[in-house]
PDB file of C-alpha atoms in Angstrom:
ATOM      1  CA  UNK Y   1      27.210  22.682  16.908  1.00 60.00           C
ATOM      2  CA  UNK Y   2      25.761  24.462  13.885  1.00 76.00           C
ATOM      3  CA  UNK Y   3      26.268  22.771  10.553  1.00 92.00           C
ATOM      4  CA  UNK Y   4      27.000  24.501   7.256  1.00 96.00           C
ATOM      5  CA  UNK Y   5      24.468  27.265   6.760  1.00 96.00           C
ATOM      6  CA  UNK Y   6      23.526  28.750   3.417  1.00 97.00           C
ATOM      7  CA  UNK Y   7      21.427  31.794   2.599  1.00 96.00           C
ATOM      8  CA  UNK Y   8      19.005  32.406   1.123  1.00 97.00           C
ATOM      9  CA  UNK Y   9      17.264  29.036   0.874  1.00 96.00           C
ATOM     10  CA  UNK Y  10      15.336  30.017  -2.242  1.00 96.00           C
ATOM     11  CA  UNK Y  11      15.839  32.783  -4.772  1.00 95.00           C
ATOM     12  CA  UNK Y  12      14.099  33.827  -7.973  1.00 97.00           C
ATOM     13  CA  UNK Y  13      15.915  36.014 -10.498  1.00 97.00           C
ATOM     14  CA  UNK Y  14      15.473  36.986 -14.134  1.00 97.00           C
ATOM     15  CA  UNK Y  15      17.885  36.554 -17.003  1.00 97.00           C
ATOM     16  CA  UNK Y  16      20.745  39.041 -17.040  1.00 97.00           C
ATOM     17  CA  UNK Y  17      20.597  39.765 -13.312  1.00 97.00           C
ATOM     18  CA  UNK Y  18      23.335  39.139 -10.797  1.00 97.00           C
ATOM     19  CA  UNK Y  19      23.118  36.928  -7.681  1.00 98.00           C
ATOM     20  CA  UNK Y  20      25.161  36.467  -4.504  1.00 98.00           C
ATOM     21  CA  UNK Y  21      24.867  33.291  -2.454  1.00 98.00           C
ATOM     22  CA  UNK Y  22      26.320  33.004   1.023  1.00 98.00           C
ATOM     23  CA  UNK Y  23      27.788  30.180   3.062  1.00 98.00           C
ATOM     24  CA  UNK Y  24      28.932  29.910   6.667  1.00 97.00           C
ATOM     25  CA  UNK Y  25      31.124  26.873   7.318  1.00 96.00           C
ATOM     26  CA  UNK Y  26      31.164  24.699  10.405  1.00 95.00           C
ATOM     27  CA  UNK Y  27      33.148  26.364  13.181  1.00 94.00           C
ATOM     28  CA  UNK Y  28      36.825  25.502  12.810  1.00 91.00           C
ATOM     29  CA  UNK Y  29      36.547  24.565   9.140  1.00 92.00           C
ATOM     30  CA  UNK Y  30      38.866  26.534   6.882  1.00 92.00           C
ATOM     31  CA  UNK Y  31      37.955  25.101   3.494  1.00 92.00           C
ATOM     32  CA  UNK Y  32      34.772  25.878   1.570  1.00 94.00           C
ATOM     33  CA  UNK Y  33      33.678  24.366  -1.734  1.00 94.00           C
ATOM     34  CA  UNK Y  34      30.784  25.289  -3.998  1.00 96.00           C
ATOM     35  CA  UNK Y  35      28.808  22.890  -6.176  1.00 96.00           C
ATOM     36  CA  UNK Y  36      25.977  23.266  -8.674  1.00 97.00           C
ATOM     37  CA  UNK Y  37      23.365  20.529  -8.855  1.00 95.00           C
ATOM     38  CA  UNK Y  38      20.900  20.600 -11.716  1.00 94.00           C
ATOM     39  CA  UNK Y  39      17.880  18.315 -11.732  1.00 89.00           C
ATOM     40  CA  UNK Y  40      18.773  14.678 -12.334  1.00 87.00           C
ATOM     41  CA  UNK Y  41      22.515  15.218 -12.021  1.00 91.00           C
ATOM     42  CA  UNK Y  42      25.063  14.935  -9.265  1.00 93.00           C
ATOM     43  CA  UNK Y  43      26.673  18.003  -7.698  1.00 94.00           C
ATOM     44  CA  UNK Y  44      29.215  19.603 -10.050  1.00 95.00           C
ATOM     45  CA  UNK Y  45      32.312  21.225  -8.558  1.00 93.00           C
ATOM     46  CA  UNK Y  46      32.565  25.002  -9.071  1.00 96.00           C
ATOM     47  CA  UNK Y  47      35.196  26.340  -6.648  1.00 93.00           C
ATOM     48  CA  UNK Y  48      37.222  25.440  -3.603  1.00 93.00           C
ATOM     49  CA  UNK Y  49      38.743  27.954  -1.199  1.00 93.00           C
ATOM     50  CA  UNK Y  50      41.173  27.274   1.626  1.00 91.00           C
ATOM     51  CA  UNK Y  51      42.534  29.930   3.948  1.00 91.00           C
ATOM     52  CA  UNK Y  52      40.964  32.612   1.712  1.00 91.00           C
ATOM     53  CA  UNK Y  53      42.793  31.447  -1.404  1.00 92.00           C
ATOM     54  CA  UNK Y  54      41.310  29.676  -4.402  1.00 92.00           C
ATOM     55  CA  UNK Y  55      42.525  26.088  -4.499  1.00 89.00           C
ATOM     56  CA  UNK Y  56      40.500  24.735  -7.335  1.00 88.00           C
ATOM     57  CA  UNK Y  57      38.091  25.734 -10.056  1.00 92.00           C
ATOM     58  CA  UNK Y  58      35.733  23.573 -12.062  1.00 91.00           C
ATOM     59  CA  UNK Y  59      34.659  23.986 -15.658  1.00 92.00           C
ATOM     60  CA  UNK Y  60      32.418  27.029 -15.245  1.00 96.00           C
ATOM     61  CA  UNK Y  61      32.446  30.332 -17.164  1.00 97.00           C
ATOM     62  CA  UNK Y  62      33.956  33.528 -15.782  1.00 96.00           C
ATOM     63  CA  UNK Y  63      30.454  34.721 -14.886  1.00 97.00           C
ATOM     64  CA  UNK Y  64      30.938  32.589 -11.784  1.00 98.00           C
ATOM     65  CA  UNK Y  65      33.224  33.946  -9.086  1.00 97.00           C
ATOM     66  CA  UNK Y  66      33.682  33.406  -5.380  1.00 97.00           C
ATOM     67  CA  UNK Y  67      35.631  34.603  -2.408  1.00 96.00           C
ATOM     68  CA  UNK Y  68      36.340  33.568   1.163  1.00 97.00           C
ATOM     69  CA  UNK Y  69      36.449  36.024   4.021  1.00 96.00           C
ATOM     70  CA  UNK Y  70      38.768  36.155   7.069  1.00 95.00           C
ATOM     71  CA  UNK Y  71      36.082  34.386   9.159  1.00 95.00           C
ATOM     72  CA  UNK Y  72      36.101  31.590   6.508  1.00 96.00           C
ATOM     73  CA  UNK Y  73      32.573  32.329   5.292  1.00 97.00           C
ATOM     74  CA  UNK Y  74      32.195  32.480   1.548  1.00 97.00           C
ATOM     75  CA  UNK Y  75      30.177  34.078  -1.228  1.00 98.00           C
ATOM     76  CA  UNK Y  76      29.415  32.735  -4.689  1.00 98.00           C
ATOM     77  CA  UNK Y  77      28.602  35.381  -7.285  1.00 98.00           C
ATOM     78  CA  UNK Y  78      27.018  34.752 -10.645  1.00 98.00           C
ATOM     79  CA  UNK Y  79      26.702  37.554 -13.217  1.00 97.00           C
ATOM     80  CA  UNK Y  80      24.539  37.822 -16.323  1.00 97.00           C
ATOM     81  CA  UNK Y  81      22.272  34.994 -15.226  1.00 97.00           C
ATOM     82  CA  UNK Y  82      21.080  32.504 -17.833  1.00 97.00           C
ATOM     83  CA  UNK Y  83      18.122  30.137 -17.709  1.00 96.00           C
ATOM     84  CA  UNK Y  84      20.602  27.267 -17.456  1.00 95.00           C
ATOM     85  CA  UNK Y  85      21.905  28.623 -14.151  1.00 97.00           C
ATOM     86  CA  UNK Y  86      18.706  27.414 -12.479  1.00 97.00           C
ATOM     87  CA  UNK Y  87      19.927  24.819 -10.006  1.00 97.00           C
ATOM     88  CA  UNK Y  88      20.542  23.927  -6.396  1.00 96.00           C
ATOM     89  CA  UNK Y  89      23.796  25.529  -5.236  1.00 97.00           C
ATOM     90  CA  UNK Y  90      25.521  23.600  -2.478  1.00 97.00           C
ATOM     91  CA  UNK Y  91      28.252  24.721  -0.175  1.00 97.00           C
ATOM     92  CA  UNK Y  92      30.467  22.241   1.674  1.00 94.00           C
ATOM     93  CA  UNK Y  93      33.046  22.863   4.362  1.00 93.00           C
ATOM     94  CA  UNK Y  94      35.920  20.818   5.717  1.00 90.00           C
ATOM     95  CA  UNK Y  95      38.951  21.295   7.927  1.00 87.00           C
ATOM     96  CA  UNK Y  96      41.066  21.560   4.790  1.00 78.00           C
ATOM     97  CA  UNK Y  97      44.793  21.219   4.407  1.00 69.00           C
ATOM     98  CA  UNK Y  98      45.667  17.536   4.365  1.00 65.00           C
ATOM     99  CA  UNK Y  99      43.027  16.559   6.871  1.00 66.00           C
ATOM    100  CA  UNK Y 100      41.169  13.330   6.208  1.00 66.00           C
ATOM    101  CA  UNK Y 101      37.997  14.663   7.755  1.00 74.00           C
ATOM    102  CA  UNK Y 102      35.098  14.695   5.285  1.00 83.00           C
ATOM    103  CA  UNK Y 103      33.293  17.604   3.677  1.00 87.00           C
ATOM    104  CA  UNK Y 104      29.952  18.521   5.209  1.00 91.00           C
ATOM    105  CA  UNK Y 105      27.263  20.025   3.007  1.00 94.00           C
ATOM    106  CA  UNK Y 106      24.685  22.674   3.693  1.00 96.00           C
ATOM    107  CA  UNK Y 107      21.111  22.251   2.497  1.00 95.00           C
ATOM    108  CA  UNK Y 108      21.696  24.483  -0.499  1.00 96.00           C
ATOM    109  CA  UNK Y 109      20.200  27.541  -2.156  1.00 97.00           C
ATOM    110  CA  UNK Y 110      17.570  26.811  -4.785  1.00 96.00           C
ATOM    111  CA  UNK Y 111      18.045  29.392  -7.576  1.00 97.00           C
ATOM    112  CA  UNK Y 112      15.346  29.777 -10.209  1.00 97.00           C
ATOM    113  CA  UNK Y 113      15.887  31.942 -13.283  1.00 96.00           C
ATOM    114  CA  UNK Y 114      12.816  33.220 -15.112  1.00 93.00           C
TER     115      UNK Y 114
ATOM    116  CA  UNK Z   1      32.729  13.530 -20.258  1.00 69.00           C
ATOM    117  CA  UNK Z   2      31.574  11.675 -17.165  1.00 83.00           C
ATOM    118  CA  UNK Z   3      34.490  10.674 -14.996  1.00 93.00           C
ATOM    119  CA  UNK Z   4      32.285   9.019 -12.364  1.00 96.00           C
ATOM    120  CA  UNK Z   5      29.409   6.884 -13.620  1.00 96.00           C
ATOM    121  CA  UNK Z   6      26.474   5.436 -11.775  1.00 96.00           C
ATOM    122  CA  UNK Z   7      24.651   3.488 -14.439  1.00 92.00           C
ATOM    123  CA  UNK Z   8      21.591   2.519 -12.395  1.00 94.00           C
ATOM    124  CA  UNK Z   9      19.283   5.514 -11.897  1.00 94.00           C
ATOM    125  CA  UNK Z  10      17.205   3.560  -9.382  1.00 96.00           C
ATOM    126  CA  UNK Z  11      17.205   0.385  -7.326  1.00 96.00           C
ATOM    127  CA  UNK Z  12      14.474  -1.294  -5.261  1.00 97.00           C
ATOM    128  CA  UNK Z  13      15.387  -3.678  -2.439  1.00 97.00           C
ATOM    129  CA  UNK Z  14      13.304  -5.522   0.133  1.00 97.00           C
ATOM    130  CA  UNK Z  15      13.756  -4.390   3.725  1.00 97.00           C
ATOM    131  CA  UNK Z  16      16.264  -6.626   5.497  1.00 97.00           C
ATOM    132  CA  UNK Z  17      18.051  -7.672   2.297  1.00 97.00           C
ATOM    133  CA  UNK Z  18      21.362  -6.411   0.942  1.00 98.00           C
ATOM    134  CA  UNK Z  19      21.486  -3.270  -1.215  1.00 98.00           C
ATOM    135  CA  UNK Z  20      24.381  -3.067  -3.668  1.00 98.00           C
ATOM    136  CA  UNK Z  21      25.065   0.217  -5.424  1.00 98.00           C
ATOM    137  CA  UNK Z  22      27.665   0.309  -8.164  1.00 98.00           C
ATOM    138  CA  UNK Z  23      29.974   2.984  -9.519  1.00 97.00           C
ATOM    139  CA  UNK Z  24      32.593   3.122 -12.268  1.00 97.00           C
ATOM    140  CA  UNK Z  25      35.244   5.754 -12.865  1.00 97.00           C
ATOM    141  CA  UNK Z  26      37.497   6.594 -15.764  1.00 96.00           C
ATOM    142  CA  UNK Z  27      40.189   8.871 -14.330  1.00 92.00           C
ATOM    143  CA  UNK Z  28      43.158   6.818 -13.137  1.00 92.00           C
ATOM    144  CA  UNK Z  29      44.349   9.837 -11.088  1.00 92.00           C
ATOM    145  CA  UNK Z  30      41.506   9.346  -8.612  1.00 93.00           C
ATOM    146  CA  UNK Z  31      42.818   8.032  -5.305  1.00 92.00           C
ATOM    147  CA  UNK Z  32      39.942   8.775  -2.928  1.00 92.00           C
ATOM    148  CA  UNK Z  33      36.410   7.541  -3.287  1.00 95.00           C
ATOM    149  CA  UNK Z  34      33.351   8.528  -1.322  1.00 94.00           C
ATOM    150  CA  UNK Z  35      29.689   7.769  -0.967  1.00 96.00           C
ATOM    151  CA  UNK Z  36      27.154  10.398  -0.019  1.00 96.00           C
ATOM    152  CA  UNK Z  37      23.471   9.975   0.770  1.00 96.00           C
ATOM    153  CA  UNK Z  38      20.900  12.652   0.014  1.00 94.00           C
ATOM    154  CA  UNK Z  39      17.345  13.091   1.235  1.00 93.00           C
ATOM    155  CA  UNK Z  40      14.987  15.550  -0.525  1.00 89.00           C
ATOM    156  CA  UNK Z  41      15.453  19.189   0.530  1.00 84.00           C
ATOM    157  CA  UNK Z  42      18.679  18.378   2.381  1.00 90.00           C
ATOM    158  CA  UNK Z  43      22.329  18.561   1.427  1.00 92.00           C
ATOM    159  CA  UNK Z  44      24.303  15.363   0.799  1.00 93.00           C
ATOM    160  CA  UNK Z  45      25.512  13.548   3.913  1.00 93.00           C
ATOM    161  CA  UNK Z  46      28.887  11.804   3.938  1.00 92.00           C
ATOM    162  CA  UNK Z  47      28.568   8.031   4.430  1.00 95.00           C
ATOM    163  CA  UNK Z  48      31.875   6.287   3.904  1.00 95.00           C
ATOM    164  CA  UNK Z  49      35.136   6.656   2.004  1.00 93.00           C
ATOM    165  CA  UNK Z  50      38.000   4.514   0.789  1.00 94.00           C
ATOM    166  CA  UNK Z  51      41.474   5.321  -0.444  1.00 92.00           C
ATOM    167  CA  UNK Z  52      43.138   3.509  -3.296  1.00 92.00           C
ATOM    168  CA  UNK Z  53      45.548   1.691  -0.972  1.00 92.00           C
ATOM    169  CA  UNK Z  54      42.631  -0.334   0.383  1.00 93.00           C
ATOM    170  CA  UNK Z  55      40.120  -2.618  -1.276  1.00 95.00           C
ATOM    171  CA  UNK Z  56      37.501  -2.613   1.465  1.00 97.00           C
ATOM    172  CA  UNK Z  57      36.274  -0.297   4.179  1.00 96.00           C
ATOM    173  CA  UNK Z  58      33.498  -1.060   6.630  1.00 97.00           C
ATOM    174  CA  UNK Z  59      31.410   1.151   8.884  1.00 95.00           C
ATOM    175  CA  UNK Z  60      28.496  -0.534  10.578  1.00 97.00           C
ATOM    176  CA  UNK Z  61      25.960  -1.630   7.982  1.00 97.00           C
ATOM    177  CA  UNK Z  62      27.908   0.066   5.174  1.00 97.00           C
ATOM    178  CA  UNK Z  63      30.832  -1.495   3.315  1.00 98.00           C
ATOM    179  CA  UNK Z  64      32.607  -0.045   0.309  1.00 98.00           C
ATOM    180  CA  UNK Z  65      34.622  -2.259  -2.024  1.00 98.00           C
ATOM    181  CA  UNK Z  66      37.192  -0.915  -4.479  1.00 97.00           C
ATOM    182  CA  UNK Z  67      38.537  -2.756  -7.522  1.00 96.00           C
ATOM    183  CA  UNK Z  68      41.236  -0.469  -8.912  1.00 95.00           C
ATOM    184  CA  UNK Z  69      42.091  -2.612 -11.910  1.00 95.00           C
ATOM    185  CA  UNK Z  70      38.455  -2.547 -13.020  1.00 96.00           C
ATOM    186  CA  UNK Z  71      37.998   1.093 -11.923  1.00 96.00           C
ATOM    187  CA  UNK Z  72      34.902   0.001 -10.067  1.00 97.00           C
ATOM    188  CA  UNK Z  73      33.545   0.480  -6.584  1.00 97.00           C
ATOM    189  CA  UNK Z  74      30.422  -0.642  -4.836  1.00 98.00           C
ATOM    190  CA  UNK Z  75      28.528   0.202  -1.685  1.00 98.00           C
ATOM    191  CA  UNK Z  76      26.875  -2.627   0.229  1.00 98.00           C
ATOM    192  CA  UNK Z  77      24.181  -1.892   2.801  1.00 98.00           C
ATOM    193  CA  UNK Z  78      23.148  -4.799   4.961  1.00 97.00           C
ATOM    194  CA  UNK Z  79      20.558  -5.177   6.285  1.00 97.00           C
ATOM    195  CA  UNK Z  80      18.651  -2.524   4.342  1.00 98.00           C
ATOM    196  CA  UNK Z  81      16.294  -0.382   6.413  1.00 97.00           C
ATOM    197  CA  UNK Z  82      13.422   1.951   5.438  1.00 96.00           C
ATOM    198  CA  UNK Z  83      15.494   5.004   6.384  1.00 95.00           C
ATOM    199  CA  UNK Z  84      18.041   4.011   3.741  1.00 97.00           C
ATOM    200  CA  UNK Z  85      15.627   5.133   1.002  1.00 97.00           C
ATOM    201  CA  UNK Z  86      17.470   8.103  -0.528  1.00 97.00           C
ATOM    202  CA  UNK Z  87      19.654   9.104  -3.464  1.00 97.00           C
ATOM    203  CA  UNK Z  88      23.212   7.782  -3.176  1.00 98.00           C
ATOM    204  CA  UNK Z  89      26.077   9.591  -4.872  1.00 97.00           C
ATOM    205  CA  UNK Z  90      29.417   8.044  -5.661  1.00 97.00           C
ATOM    206  CA  UNK Z  91      32.257  10.585  -5.779  1.00 95.00           C
ATOM    207  CA  UNK Z  92      36.008  10.638  -6.333  1.00 94.00           C
ATOM    208  CA  UNK Z  93      38.996  12.924  -6.071  1.00 90.00           C
ATOM    209  CA  UNK Z  94      42.717  12.814  -6.754  1.00 88.00           C
ATOM    210  CA  UNK Z  95      43.561  14.481  -3.434  1.00 80.00           C
ATOM    211  CA  UNK Z  96      41.486  14.070  -0.234  1.00 75.00           C
ATOM    212  CA  UNK Z  97      38.545  16.464  -0.289  1.00 72.00           C
ATOM    213  CA  UNK Z  98      39.850  18.458  -3.280  1.00 75.00           C
ATOM    214  CA  UNK Z  99      37.784  18.935  -6.459  1.00 83.00           C
ATOM    215  CA  UNK Z 100      35.410  16.089  -5.705  1.00 88.00           C
ATOM    216  CA  UNK Z 101      33.720  14.695  -8.826  1.00 92.00           C
ATOM    217  CA  UNK Z 102      30.245  13.236  -8.326  1.00 94.00           C
ATOM    218  CA  UNK Z 103      28.247  10.671 -10.262  1.00 96.00           C
ATOM    219  CA  UNK Z 104      24.602  11.283 -11.194  1.00 95.00           C
ATOM    220  CA  UNK Z 105      23.289   9.278  -8.280  1.00 96.00           C
ATOM    221  CA  UNK Z 106      21.199   6.148  -7.728  1.00 97.00           C
ATOM    222  CA  UNK Z 107      17.792   6.395  -6.059  1.00 97.00           C
ATOM    223  CA  UNK Z 108      17.401   3.536  -3.590  1.00 98.00           C
ATOM    224  CA  UNK Z 109      13.896   2.432  -2.581  1.00 97.00           C
ATOM    225  CA  UNK Z 110      13.618   0.094   0.386  1.00 97.00           C
ATOM    226  CA  UNK Z 111      10.383  -1.877   0.097  1.00 96.00           C
ATOM    227  CA  UNK Z 112       8.468  -3.009   3.213  1.00 91.00           C
TER     228      UNK Z 112
END
């Protein structure tokens, strides 16, 4: 079975640009979460979606947005990129609801802002 | 404001001995605690979890201990193996798998 897949794996952008990151969850998983991991820190929660609805949002500015599609894949959008947005962006999927099954992470998208 | 703290950035342990990784948390609303392991260029991999109704959970070589009154948990790996060399993240949430808060991680080196 395929795990969580994220695209692209690497991306270079300049300040002020916009970026879209994509995530395909494990088959059967209905919940997708996004995390930002900067160097030397742990993953920081950005968003969680379940059944196409936002279930949680971390402490990130409105430049960050996301959505989940009917096939449960998800996109993370970041507008007006800043140097500080350079990070590894991780997507995790889980069955969702009140399931006790764990979240599984993809390998991430490495975003570099010049 | 760090709600999940891993105060040891790195730890070196001899192969075959016990590795003990520690974690403290501040939010008393946390009820679910997890450990993830991360190799370079890969996403974190779930290792083991514990809910606040338990004080110990075991899975093979991995055991997690929870002390709710001290807001402290630890991960024990015994015996430690070379493949255990990785970064270990402690994480917590108030509801299973919702808004998981991660610590900064501890890099574990298993020495031959």
